[in-house]
Backbone as JSON, one array per atom type, in Angstrom:
{
  "sequence": "MYLSLNAPKAKLDPVYDALQAVKGISVAYYRDVYETDIWYLEVSAPDASKYHGIQKLRKMTGAEQVVGFGDNLNDLPLF",
  "N": [[-16.36, -60.29, 29.9], [-15.09, -57.72, 27.9], [-14.59, -55.64, 25.16], [-13.23, -52.96, 23.43], [-13.06, -51.06, 20.53], [-11.74, -48.44, 18.52], [-11.92, -46.5, 15.61], [-11.83, -45.18, 12.22], [-15.02, -45.39, 10.55], [-15.11, -46.96, 8.17], [-13.09, -48.82, 8.56], [-13.99, -50.28, 10.72], [-16.46, -51.3, 9.97], [-16.38, -53.92, 8.57], [-15.66, -55.59, 10.7], [-17.71, -55.19, 12.51], [-19.86, -56.2, 10.96], [-19.12, -58.93, 10.8], [-19.26, -59.65, 13.5], [-21.96, -59.56, 14.0], [-22.97, -62.02, 13.42], [-22.24, -63.63, 15.49], [-23.34, -65.46, 18.16], [-24.57, -64.88, 21.5], [-23.24, -62.63, 22.4], [-23.02, -59.08, 23.06], [-23.18, -56.24, 21.01], [-22.19, -52.98, 20.5], [-22.31, -50.18, 18.43], [-21.23, -47.14, 17.43], [-20.96, -43.62, 16.65], [-18.36, -41.45, 17.73], [-18.89, -38.74, 19.94], [-17.23, -36.59, 20.1], [-15.11, -36.71, 18.24], [-15.95, -36.8, 15.14], [-15.18, -38.37, 12.99], [-14.42, -40.73, 14.03], [-15.37, -43.94, 15.15], [-16.88, -46.12, 17.56], [-16.65, -49.49, 18.56], [-17.99, -51.77, 20.55], [-17.75, -54.75, 22.34], [-19.26, -57.18, 24.31], [-20.07, -59.48, 27.0], [-23.49, -60.51, 27.22], [-24.71, -59.65, 29.65], [-22.9, -57.84, 30.64], [-23.13, -54.91, 30.99], [-23.64, -51.36, 31.33], [-26.16, -50.82, 32.25], [-26.94, -53.28, 33.49], [-24.94, -53.36, 35.42], [-25.58, -51.15, 37.07], [-28.08, -51.98, 38.0], [-27.33, -54.22, 39.51], [-25.73, -52.97, 41.44], [-27.65, -51.36, 42.71], [-29.26, -53.38, 43.81], [-27.44, -54.62, 45.55], [-26.9, -52.58, 47.37], [-29.33, -51.57, 48.15], [-30.17, -49.15, 47.29], [-32.41, -46.65, 46.17], [-32.14, -44.65, 44.36], [-29.72, -43.65, 41.95], [-26.91, -41.78, 41.0], [-25.55, -40.93, 37.96], [-22.93, -40.36, 35.58], [-22.03, -39.49, 32.28], [-20.4, -39.5, 29.05], [-20.76, -40.18, 26.43], [-22.49, -41.95, 23.77], [-22.65, -44.62, 24.55], [-23.21, -44.56, 27.19], [-25.9, -44.24, 27.62], [-27.59, -46.5, 28.43], [-26.97, -46.54, 31.11], [-28.41, -44.49, 32.26]],
  "CA": [[-15.54, -59.92, 28.77], [-15.42, -56.43, 27.28], [-13.6, -55.22, 24.18], [-13.59, -51.7, 22.79], [-12.21, -50.64, 19.42], [-12.14, -47.18, 17.89], [-11.26, -46.27, 14.33], [-12.8, -44.69, 11.23], [-16.12, -46.32, 10.29], [-14.78, -47.89, 7.09], [-12.24, -49.89, 9.08], [-14.74, -51.08, 11.69], [-17.65, -51.92, 9.36], [-16.27, -55.37, 8.36], [-15.61, -56.25, 12.0], [-19.1, -55.14, 13.01], [-20.65, -57.14, 10.17], [-18.75, -60.29, 11.21], [-19.71, -59.88, 14.87], [-23.42, -59.71, 14.02], [-23.29, -63.45, 13.29], [-21.8, -64.34, 16.7], [-24.41, -65.55, 19.17], [-24.14, -64.83, 22.9], [-22.49, -61.4, 22.72], [-23.68, -57.8, 22.77], [-22.33, -55.37, 20.19], [-22.63, -51.58, 20.38], [-21.54, -49.53, 17.36], [-21.71, -45.75, 17.42], [-20.02, -42.54, 16.35], [-17.89, -40.66, 18.87], [-19.52, -37.42, 19.96], [-16.2, -35.55, 20.08], [-14.37, -36.82, 16.99], [-17.0, -37.38, 14.31], [-14.66, -39.35, 12.04], [-14.08, -41.93, 14.8], [-16.49, -44.76, 15.61], [-16.59, -47.1, 18.61], [-17.25, -50.81, 18.47], [-17.83, -52.38, 21.86], [-18.23, -56.12, 22.39], [-19.28, -57.63, 25.7], [-21.03, -60.51, 27.35], [-24.8, -59.87, 27.22], [-25.04, -59.0, 30.93], [-21.83, -56.93, 31.03], [-23.51, -53.59, 30.49], [-23.79, -50.35, 32.38], [-27.5, -51.02, 32.81], [-26.9, -54.41, 34.42], [-24.08, -52.97, 36.54], [-26.34, -50.28, 37.97], [-29.11, -52.8, 38.65], [-26.66, -55.03, 40.53], [-25.33, -52.04, 42.5], [-28.87, -51.01, 43.45], [-29.68, -54.55, 44.58], [-26.46, -54.85, 46.62], [-26.91, -51.5, 48.37], [-30.69, -51.18, 48.51], [-30.38, -47.76, 46.86], [-33.55, -46.39, 45.3], [-31.69, -43.74, 43.32], [-28.29, -43.67, 41.64], [-26.5, -40.66, 40.16], [-24.56, -41.38, 36.99], [-22.37, -39.38, 34.66], [-21.57, -40.1, 31.05], [-19.92, -38.54, 28.05], [-20.91, -40.67, 25.07], [-23.74, -42.68, 23.54], [-22.66, -45.91, 25.24], [-23.65, -44.33, 28.57], [-27.36, -44.13, 27.68], [-28.21, -47.52, 29.28], [-26.71, -46.19, 32.51], [-29.44, -43.58, 32.73]],
  "C": [[-16.03, -58.58, 28.25], [-14.27, -56.06, 26.36], [-14.09, -53.94, 23.53], [-12.56, -51.36, 21.72], [-12.67, -49.27, 18.95], [-11.27, -46.92, 16.68], [-12.27, -45.61, 13.39], [-13.8, -45.79, 10.88], [-15.76, -47.37, 9.23], [-13.91, -49.06, 7.57], [-13.01, -50.81, 10.02], [-15.94, -51.79, 11.08], [-17.51, -53.43, 9.15], [-16.25, -56.16, 9.67], [-17.02, -56.31, 12.59], [-19.97, -56.16, 12.28], [-20.37, -58.58, 10.59], [-19.28, -60.61, 12.61], [-21.23, -60.06, 14.97], [-23.83, -61.17, 13.96], [-22.93, -64.26, 14.54], [-22.92, -64.3, 17.74], [-23.81, -65.45, 20.57], [-23.27, -63.65, 23.26], [-23.38, -60.19, 22.45], [-22.69, -56.94, 22.01], [-22.96, -53.99, 20.14], [-21.71, -50.91, 19.35], [-22.07, -48.12, 17.2], [-20.57, -44.78, 17.13], [-19.63, -41.81, 17.63], [-18.5, -39.26, 18.81], [-18.5, -36.29, 19.88], [-15.4, -35.54, 18.78], [-15.26, -37.55, 15.99], [-16.48, -38.35, 13.25], [-14.26, -40.66, 12.72], [-15.36, -42.63, 15.26], [-16.0, -45.72, 16.69], [-17.33, -48.39, 18.33], [-16.95, -51.5, 19.8], [-18.48, -53.77, 21.84], [-18.17, -56.57, 23.84], [-20.19, -58.84, 25.85], [-22.39, -59.82, 27.48], [-25.15, -59.13, 28.52], [-23.96, -58.03, 31.41], [-22.11, -55.55, 30.45], [-23.62, -52.61, 31.66], [-25.16, -50.47, 33.03], [-27.48, -52.13, 33.85], [-26.02, -54.1, 35.63], [-24.81, -52.11, 37.55], [-27.42, -51.07, 38.69], [-28.5, -53.66, 39.76], [-26.25, -54.15, 41.71], [-26.54, -51.66, 43.35], [-29.32, -52.17, 44.34], [-28.74, -54.78, 45.77], [-26.57, -53.82, 47.74], [-28.3, -51.14, 48.87], [-31.02, -49.76, 48.11], [-31.6, -47.66, 45.96], [-33.15, -45.49, 44.13], [-30.18, -43.84, 43.18], [-28.01, -42.46, 40.76], [-25.4, -41.17, 39.25], [-24.12, -40.24, 36.1], [-21.89, -40.1, 33.42], [-21.13, -39.05, 30.06], [-20.05, -39.04, 26.61], [-22.16, -41.53, 24.98], [-23.8, -44.02, 24.26], [-23.1, -45.77, 26.7], [-25.18, -44.27, 28.7], [-28.02, -45.23, 28.52], [-28.01, -47.26, 30.78], [-27.84, -45.35, 33.07], [-30.81, -44.21, 32.68]]
}
């Protein structure tokens, strides 16, 4: 499961606050690097992350190195 919302912070704050009480999910909340009045709220299963995806890809292929590209703060776990 993965859900992404984007809106001004004031609109997403109540949703973020409510999601903090939900067990068994991961929540990422951050400001967009291109439009500073827009925030992103991403909800996913705990293992549905870019970090876990890269680890699975490395295991499946035997790759020691992976090249990744990103354009926002949610890409940091990828690196």
